[in-house]
């Protein structure tokens, strides 16, 4: 194995952590689920750092990294929602945003062409808030009552940033698609 493949290996390991996190949540083992969730989050930072710092980027990595992120977040949110530990409307909103982004990307690629996707700042803020909400929820579920108020605040923040980032992507990419289509049609 070449060193430049390390970020891809870390992303694969992060994907492999998803089933144990879900199983631990379903078994009520919130402390262990929290530990694995944090390990997955730290590994995301490490693979991103390695890929950027050493230029160990690849097409596979460009697919694996966001896939690992989405699998972990969507699985965790769905499981916490199913267990009643996160509100169903919030889980639905988080899933809606991801579906809109994926569908929009596919539609753009089909109608306009290749997508040069760069995350928006509101999207990065949303991701951090979603992660913090999972951590706060799991800490609360392990009996750390001091997380009750921060967890409630994070629910509101995640709802706002999820809606804002989803709408921002829709508006920005709709405008880009329209501009590209008009540019193609002009003589």
Short mmCIF file of C-alpha atoms in Angstrom, two decimals:
data_model
loop_
_atom_site.label_atom_id
_atom_site.label_comp_id
_atom_site.label_asym_id
_atom_site.label_seq_id
_atom_site.Cartn_x
_atom_site.Cartn_y
_atom_site.Cartn_z
CA UNK A 1 0.00 0.00 0.00
CA UNK A 2 1.24 3.46 -0.89
CA UNK A 3 1.18 6.22 1.71
CA UNK A 4 -1.06 8.32 -0.53
CA UNK A 5 -3.82 5.72 -0.03
CA UNK A 6 -3.94 6.25 3.75
CA UNK A 7 -6.79 8.83 3.58
CA UNK A 8 -8.87 6.36 1.52
CA UNK A 9 -8.18 3.59 4.02
CA UNK A 10 -9.25 5.87 6.87
CA UNK A 11 -12.48 6.70 5.00
CA UNK A 12 -13.17 2.98 4.49
CA UNK A 13 -12.57 2.35 8.19
CA UNK A 14 -15.00 5.19 8.97
CA UNK A 15 -17.63 3.50 6.78
CA UNK A 16 -16.99 0.26 8.66
CA UNK A 17 -17.67 2.07 11.97
CA UNK A 18 -21.24 2.92 10.91
CA UNK A 19 -22.85 -0.50 11.65
CA UNK A 20 -21.27 -0.78 15.13
CA UNK A 21 -22.43 2.75 16.01
CA UNK A 22 -25.99 1.88 14.94
CA UNK A 23 -25.97 -1.45 16.80
CA UNK A 24 -24.62 0.20 19.96
CA UNK A 25 -27.35 2.85 19.76
CA UNK A 26 -30.03 0.19 19.30
CA UNK A 27 -28.66 -1.69 22.32
CA UNK A 28 -28.70 1.46 24.44
CA UNK A 29 -24.92 1.44 24.76
CA UNK A 30 -24.72 5.22 24.35
CA UNK A 31 -21.29 5.65 25.91
CA UNK A 32 -19.68 3.20 23.50
CA UNK A 33 -21.63 4.66 20.59
CA UNK A 34 -20.35 8.10 21.57
CA UNK A 35 -16.76 6.86 21.66
CA UNK A 36 -17.02 5.29 18.19
CA UNK A 37 -18.81 8.38 16.84
CA UNK A 38 -16.02 10.62 18.13
CA UNK A 39 -13.37 8.25 16.73
CA UNK A 40 -15.10 8.44 13.35
CA UNK A 41 -15.19 12.24 13.58
CA UNK A 42 -11.52 12.50 14.51
CA UNK A 43 -10.60 10.11 11.70
CA UNK A 44 -12.48 12.37 9.28
CA UNK A 45 -10.29 15.27 10.36
CA UNK A 46 -7.14 13.16 10.05
CA UNK A 47 -7.89 11.87 6.55
CA UNK A 48 -8.81 15.39 5.41
CA UNK A 49 -5.59 16.79 6.84
CA UNK A 50 -3.46 14.08 5.22
CA UNK A 51 -5.16 14.48 1.86
CA UNK A 52 -4.73 18.27 1.83
CA UNK A 53 -1.33 18.56 3.53
CA UNK A 54 0.44 15.86 1.54
CA UNK A 55 -1.73 16.20 -1.58
CA UNK A 56 -2.83 12.60 -1.19
CA UNK A 57 -6.07 13.27 -3.01
CA UNK A 58 -7.75 10.91 -5.44
CA UNK A 59 -11.02 10.41 -7.26
CA UNK A 60 -11.79 7.51 -4.96
CA UNK A 61 -11.13 9.70 -1.92
CA UNK A 62 -13.40 12.41 -3.32
CA UNK A 63 -16.18 9.81 -3.29
CA UNK A 64 -15.31 7.85 -0.13
CA UNK A 65 -14.88 10.80 2.24
CA UNK A 66 -18.30 12.45 1.74
CA UNK A 67 -19.91 8.99 1.49
CA UNK A 68 -18.46 8.03 4.87
CA UNK A 69 -19.63 11.33 6.35
CA UNK A 70 -23.17 10.95 5.02
CA UNK A 71 -23.47 7.30 6.00
CA UNK A 72 -22.39 8.06 9.56
CA UNK A 73 -24.59 11.13 9.98
CA UNK A 74 -27.71 9.79 8.25
CA UNK A 75 -27.48 6.43 10.03
CA UNK A 76 -26.96 8.07 13.40
CA UNK A 77 -29.79 10.58 12.91
CA UNK A 78 -32.18 7.90 11.62
CA UNK A 79 -31.38 5.61 14.54
CA UNK A 80 -31.69 8.35 17.16
CA UNK A 81 -34.95 9.44 15.54
CA UNK A 82 -36.31 5.90 15.43
CA UNK A 83 -35.45 5.46 19.11
CA UNK A 84 -37.23 8.73 19.90
CA UNK A 85 -34.06 10.45 21.09
CA UNK A 86 -34.21 13.05 18.30
CA UNK A 87 -37.41 14.61 17.00
CA UNK A 88 -38.72 12.98 13.82
CA UNK A 89 -39.26 16.36 12.15
CA UNK A 90 -35.58 17.23 12.67
CA UNK A 91 -34.41 13.89 11.31
CA UNK A 92 -36.71 14.41 8.32
CA UNK A 93 -35.27 17.88 7.73
CA UNK A 94 -31.68 16.61 7.87
CA UNK A 95 -32.51 13.78 5.43
CA UNK A 96 -34.47 16.18 3.18
CA UNK A 97 -31.43 18.45 2.87
CA UNK A 98 -29.15 15.58 1.87
CA UNK A 99 -31.68 14.23 -0.64
CA UNK A 100 -32.11 17.71 -2.15
CA UNK A 101 -28.35 18.15 -2.49
CA UNK A 102 -27.80 14.72 -4.05
CA UNK A 103 -30.81 15.04 -6.38
CA UNK A 104 -29.77 18.56 -7.35
CA UNK A 105 -26.23 17.43 -8.09
CA UNK A 106 -27.47 14.57 -10.27
CA UNK A 107 -29.93 16.85 -12.07
CA UNK A 108 -27.25 19.48 -12.64
CA UNK A 109 -24.85 16.87 -14.00
CA UNK A 110 -27.55 15.46 -16.31
CA UNK A 111 -28.84 18.82 -17.59
CA UNK A 112 -25.75 21.03 -17.48
CA UNK A 113 -22.58 18.98 -17.09
CA UNK A 114 -19.86 18.21 -14.55
CA UNK A 115 -20.31 19.65 -11.10
CA UNK A 116 -17.49 21.57 -9.44
CA UNK A 117 -18.89 21.14 -5.97
CA UNK A 118 -17.52 23.30 -3.19
CA UNK A 119 -19.15 23.27 0.24
CA UNK A 120 -20.72 26.54 1.34
CA UNK A 121 -19.74 28.07 4.69
CA UNK A 122 -23.31 27.60 5.98
CA UNK A 123 -23.01 23.93 5.04
CA UNK A 124 -19.77 23.56 6.99
CA UNK A 125 -21.40 25.26 9.98
CA UNK A 126 -24.39 22.93 9.61
CA UNK A 127 -22.18 19.85 9.60
CA UNK A 128 -20.38 20.95 12.77
CA UNK A 129 -23.72 21.67 14.46
CA UNK A 130 -25.14 18.29 13.41
CA UNK A 131 -22.09 16.55 14.88
CA UNK A 132 -22.32 18.57 18.10
CA UNK A 133 -26.01 17.69 18.39
CA UNK A 134 -25.24 13.97 18.17
CA UNK A 135 -22.51 14.33 20.79
CA UNK A 136 -24.77 16.38 23.10
CA UNK A 137 -27.62 13.89 22.65
CA UNK A 138 -25.38 10.91 23.41
CA UNK A 139 -23.91 12.65 26.45
CA UNK A 140 -27.44 13.38 27.67
CA UNK A 141 -28.40 9.75 27.11
CA UNK A 142 -25.40 8.60 29.16
CA UNK A 143 -26.79 10.59 32.10
CA UNK A 144 -24.91 13.86 31.68
CA UNK A 145 -27.89 16.08 32.53
CA UNK A 146 -25.91 19.29 32.01
CA UNK A 147 -26.37 18.63 28.26
CA UNK A 148 -30.16 19.09 28.39
CA UNK A 149 -30.13 22.83 27.66
CA UNK A 150 -27.25 22.77 25.10
CA UNK A 151 -28.93 19.85 23.34
CA UNK A 152 -32.20 21.78 23.08
CA UNK A 153 -30.39 24.83 21.71
CA UNK A 154 -28.52 22.65 19.21
CA UNK A 155 -31.82 21.22 17.95
CA UNK A 156 -32.91 24.75 17.00
CA UNK A 157 -29.51 25.64 15.53
CA UNK A 158 -29.39 22.43 13.47
CA UNK A 159 -32.91 23.03 12.20
CA UNK A 160 -32.02 26.58 11.12
CA UNK A 161 -28.63 25.75 9.54
CA UNK A 162 -30.01 22.66 7.81
CA UNK A 163 -32.84 24.64 6.23
CA UNK A 164 -30.56 27.58 5.39
CA UNK A 165 -27.87 25.42 3.79
CA UNK A 166 -30.38 23.34 1.83
CA UNK A 167 -32.07 26.45 0.45
CA UNK A 168 -28.71 28.11 -0.26
CA UNK A 169 -27.64 25.14 -2.40
CA UNK A 170 -30.95 25.18 -4.26
CA UNK A 171 -30.73 28.90 -5.04
CA UNK A 172 -27.03 28.96 -5.94
CA UNK A 173 -27.06 25.85 -8.12
CA UNK A 174 -30.35 26.81 -9.78
CA UNK A 175 -28.82 30.15 -10.73
CA UNK A 176 -25.64 28.47 -12.03
CA UNK A 177 -27.66 26.00 -14.06
CA UNK A 178 -29.78 28.77 -15.54
CA UNK A 179 -26.68 30.83 -16.42
CA UNK A 180 -24.96 27.83 -18.03
CA UNK A 181 -28.07 26.90 -19.99
CA UNK A 182 -28.50 30.50 -21.21
CA UNK A 183 -24.83 30.65 -22.17
CA UNK A 184 -25.19 27.48 -24.26
CA UNK A 185 -28.31 28.76 -26.02
CA UNK A 186 -26.91 32.21 -26.90
CA UNK A 187 -25.37 32.48 -30.41
#
